[in-house]
mmCIF file of C-alpha atoms in Angstrom:
data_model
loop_
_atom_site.group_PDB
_atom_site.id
_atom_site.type_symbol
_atom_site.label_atom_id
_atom_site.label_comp_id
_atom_site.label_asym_id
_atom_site.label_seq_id
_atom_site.Cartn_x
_atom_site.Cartn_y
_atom_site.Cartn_z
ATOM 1 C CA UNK A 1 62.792 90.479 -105.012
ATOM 2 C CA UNK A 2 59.457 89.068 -105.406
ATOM 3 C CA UNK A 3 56.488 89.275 -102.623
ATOM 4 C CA UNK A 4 56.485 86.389 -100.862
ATOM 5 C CA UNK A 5 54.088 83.602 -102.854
ATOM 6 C CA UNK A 6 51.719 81.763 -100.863
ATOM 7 C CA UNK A 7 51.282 77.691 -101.071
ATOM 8 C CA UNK A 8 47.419 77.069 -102.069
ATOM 9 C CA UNK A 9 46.956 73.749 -102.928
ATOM 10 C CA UNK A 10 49.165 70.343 -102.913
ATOM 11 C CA UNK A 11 48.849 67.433 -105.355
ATOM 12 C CA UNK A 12 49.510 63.605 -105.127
ATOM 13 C CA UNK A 13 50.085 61.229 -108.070
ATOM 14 C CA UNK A 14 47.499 58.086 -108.126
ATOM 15 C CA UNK A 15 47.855 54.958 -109.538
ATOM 16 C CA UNK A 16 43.686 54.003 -109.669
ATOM 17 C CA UNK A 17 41.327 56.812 -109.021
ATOM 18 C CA UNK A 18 39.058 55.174 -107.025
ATOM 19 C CA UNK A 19 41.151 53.378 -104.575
ATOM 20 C CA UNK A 20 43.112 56.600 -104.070
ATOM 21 C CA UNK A 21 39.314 59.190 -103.373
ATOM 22 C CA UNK A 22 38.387 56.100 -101.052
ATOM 23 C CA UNK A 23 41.176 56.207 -99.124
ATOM 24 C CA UNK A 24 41.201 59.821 -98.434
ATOM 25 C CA UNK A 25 37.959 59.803 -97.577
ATOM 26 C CA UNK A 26 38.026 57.229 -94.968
ATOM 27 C CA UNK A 27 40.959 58.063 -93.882
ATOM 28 C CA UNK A 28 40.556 62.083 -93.093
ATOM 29 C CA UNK A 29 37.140 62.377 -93.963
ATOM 30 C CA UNK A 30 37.933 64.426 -97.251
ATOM 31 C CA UNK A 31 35.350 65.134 -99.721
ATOM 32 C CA UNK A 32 36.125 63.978 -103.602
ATOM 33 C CA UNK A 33 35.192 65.080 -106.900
ATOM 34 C CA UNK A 34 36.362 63.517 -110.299
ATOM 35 C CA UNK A 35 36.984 65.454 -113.051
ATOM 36 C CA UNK A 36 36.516 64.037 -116.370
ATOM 37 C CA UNK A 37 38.947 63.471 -119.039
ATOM 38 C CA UNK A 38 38.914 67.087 -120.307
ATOM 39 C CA UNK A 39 40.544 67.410 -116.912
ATOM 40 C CA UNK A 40 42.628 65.344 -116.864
ATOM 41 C CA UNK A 41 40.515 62.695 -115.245
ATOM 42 C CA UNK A 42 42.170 65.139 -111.833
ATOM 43 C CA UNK A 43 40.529 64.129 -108.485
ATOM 44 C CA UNK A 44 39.772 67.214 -106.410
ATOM 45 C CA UNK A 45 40.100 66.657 -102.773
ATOM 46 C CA UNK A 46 38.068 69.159 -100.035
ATOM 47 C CA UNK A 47 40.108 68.847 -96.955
ATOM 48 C CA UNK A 48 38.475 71.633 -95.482
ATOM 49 C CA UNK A 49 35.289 73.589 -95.837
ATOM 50 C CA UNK A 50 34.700 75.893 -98.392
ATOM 51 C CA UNK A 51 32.999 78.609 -100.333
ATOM 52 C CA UNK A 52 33.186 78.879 -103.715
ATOM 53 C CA UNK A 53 35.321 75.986 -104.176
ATOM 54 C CA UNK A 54 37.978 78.110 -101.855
ATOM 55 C CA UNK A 55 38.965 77.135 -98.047
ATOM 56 C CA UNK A 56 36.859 79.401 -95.514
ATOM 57 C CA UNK A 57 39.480 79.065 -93.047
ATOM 58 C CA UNK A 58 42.791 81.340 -93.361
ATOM 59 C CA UNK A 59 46.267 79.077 -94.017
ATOM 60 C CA UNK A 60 44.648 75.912 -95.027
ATOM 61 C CA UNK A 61 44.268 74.653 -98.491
ATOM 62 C CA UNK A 62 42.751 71.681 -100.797
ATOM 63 C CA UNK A 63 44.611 69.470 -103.209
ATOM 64 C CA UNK A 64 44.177 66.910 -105.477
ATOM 65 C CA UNK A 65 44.800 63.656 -107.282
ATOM 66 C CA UNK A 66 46.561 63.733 -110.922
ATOM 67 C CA UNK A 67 47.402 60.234 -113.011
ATOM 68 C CA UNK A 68 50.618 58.354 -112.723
ATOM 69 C CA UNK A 69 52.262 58.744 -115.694
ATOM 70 C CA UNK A 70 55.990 57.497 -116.936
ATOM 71 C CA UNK A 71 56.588 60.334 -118.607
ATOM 72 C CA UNK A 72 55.206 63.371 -116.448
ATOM 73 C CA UNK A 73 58.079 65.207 -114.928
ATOM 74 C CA UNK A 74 57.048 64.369 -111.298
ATOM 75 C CA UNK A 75 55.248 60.908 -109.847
ATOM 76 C CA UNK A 76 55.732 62.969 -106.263
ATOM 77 C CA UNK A 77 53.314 64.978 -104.085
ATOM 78 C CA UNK A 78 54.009 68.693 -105.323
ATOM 79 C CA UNK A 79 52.816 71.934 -103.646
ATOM 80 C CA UNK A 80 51.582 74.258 -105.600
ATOM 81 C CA UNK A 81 52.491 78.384 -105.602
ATOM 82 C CA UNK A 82 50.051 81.038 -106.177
ATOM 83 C CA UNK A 83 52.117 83.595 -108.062
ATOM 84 C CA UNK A 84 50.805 86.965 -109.842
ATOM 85 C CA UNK A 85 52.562 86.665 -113.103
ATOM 86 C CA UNK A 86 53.487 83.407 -114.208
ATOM 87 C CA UNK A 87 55.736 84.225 -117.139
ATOM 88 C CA UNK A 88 57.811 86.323 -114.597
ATOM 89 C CA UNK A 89 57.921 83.449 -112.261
ATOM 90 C CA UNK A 90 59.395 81.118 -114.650
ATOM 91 C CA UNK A 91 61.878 83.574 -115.819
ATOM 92 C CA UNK A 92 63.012 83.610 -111.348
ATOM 93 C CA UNK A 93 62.599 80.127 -111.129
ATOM 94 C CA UNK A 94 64.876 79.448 -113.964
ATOM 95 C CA UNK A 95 67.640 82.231 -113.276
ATOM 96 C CA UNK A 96 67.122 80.958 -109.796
ATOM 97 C CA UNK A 97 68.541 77.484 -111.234
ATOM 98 C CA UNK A 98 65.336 75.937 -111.515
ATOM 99 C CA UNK A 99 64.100 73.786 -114.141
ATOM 100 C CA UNK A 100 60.744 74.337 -115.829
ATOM 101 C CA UNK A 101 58.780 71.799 -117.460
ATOM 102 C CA UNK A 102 57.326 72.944 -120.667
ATOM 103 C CA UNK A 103 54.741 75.884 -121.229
ATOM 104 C CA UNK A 104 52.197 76.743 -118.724
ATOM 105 C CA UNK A 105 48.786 74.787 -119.209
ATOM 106 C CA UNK A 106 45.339 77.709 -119.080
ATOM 107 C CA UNK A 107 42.930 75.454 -116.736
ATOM 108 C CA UNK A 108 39.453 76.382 -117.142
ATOM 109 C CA UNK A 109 38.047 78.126 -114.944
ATOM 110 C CA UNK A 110 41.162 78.049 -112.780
ATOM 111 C CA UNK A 111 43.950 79.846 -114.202
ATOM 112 C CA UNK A 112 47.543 79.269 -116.202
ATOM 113 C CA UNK A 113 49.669 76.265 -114.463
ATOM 114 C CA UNK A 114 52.923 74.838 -114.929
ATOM 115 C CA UNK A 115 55.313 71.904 -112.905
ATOM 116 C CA UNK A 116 58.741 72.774 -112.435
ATOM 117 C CA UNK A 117 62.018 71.457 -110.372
ATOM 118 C CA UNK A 118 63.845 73.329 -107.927
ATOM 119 C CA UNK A 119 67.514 73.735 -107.412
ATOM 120 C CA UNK A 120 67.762 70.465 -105.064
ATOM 121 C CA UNK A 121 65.544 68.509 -107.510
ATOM 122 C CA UNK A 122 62.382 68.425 -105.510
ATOM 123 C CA UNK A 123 59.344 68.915 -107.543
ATOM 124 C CA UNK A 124 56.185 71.963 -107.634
ATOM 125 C CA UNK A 125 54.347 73.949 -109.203
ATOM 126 C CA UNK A 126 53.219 77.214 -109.546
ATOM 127 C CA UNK A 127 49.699 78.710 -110.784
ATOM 128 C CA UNK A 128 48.673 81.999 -111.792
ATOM 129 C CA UNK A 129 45.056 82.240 -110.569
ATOM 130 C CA UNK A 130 42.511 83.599 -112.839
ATOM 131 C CA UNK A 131 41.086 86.653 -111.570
#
C-alpha cells in the first residue's frame, strides 16, 4: 500500500480565457496568470498567498484554468494528486480499475502529469513534482 498522496492543486475547464480569470478574480479575489500557447494557453489561478509559486499556508492549494476541448478526456473540474513515482501510480490506478489517459505529459518547470478516470468514472489527475 502506497503512502497516502496529497491533493495540491485543482483544475477547471474554460470556455474563453478571459471571461473565466475575470470572474475568479472578482469573485474570490484570486490572482491570474496566462500562460502562453507553449502552455497550453493554461490560466494559473493564486487562491492563496505564496512563495515560490507554492501556498505559504499548510492544506491549501492553487489551481488553474485549461481549454475546453471535445476531445480531452475530461471537460470537469479535476483535482490533482501529488504522487512520488508516476509510472508506479499508473500501474495502482489501473490495477485499481482505473483508466489512464495516454502517457504522462513532462511540464516545464513543473514536473511529469497525466489525467486519468477512477473506478466510478469521475475524473483527476495525478503529477509527479519535479524535484
Amino acid at each position: 500500500m502506497p503512502k497516502p498522496c496529497p491533493v495540491v492543486h485543482f483544475e477547471m475547464p474554460y470556455r474563453d480565457a478571459a471571461r473565466a480569470a475575470k470572474f475568479y478574480e472578482a469573485a474570490f479575489g484570486w490572482q491570474t496568470q496566462k500562460m502562453g500557447s507553449d502552455m497550453g494557453d493554461y490560466v494559473l489561478l493564486e487562491t492563496t498567498e505564496t512563495k515560490d509559486s507554492r501556498p505559504t499556508t499548510p492544506g491549501e492549494i492553487n489551481g488553474g484554468l485549461f481549454p475546453y476541448k471535445e476531445d480531452y478526456p475530461s471537460q470537469v473540474p479535476l483535482v490533482v494528486i501529488s504522487v512520488e513515482g508516476i509510472d508506479a501510480a499508473i500501474e495502482r490506478v489501473t490495477q485499481a480499475g482505473g483508466r489512464v489517459f495516454g502517457e504522462p505529459a513532462e511540464l516545464p518547470g513543473i514536473g511529469r502529469y497525466v489525467a486519468f478516470q477512477d473506478c466510478e468514472g469521475n475524473g483527476a489527475a495525478m503529477l509527479q513534482p519535479q524535484m
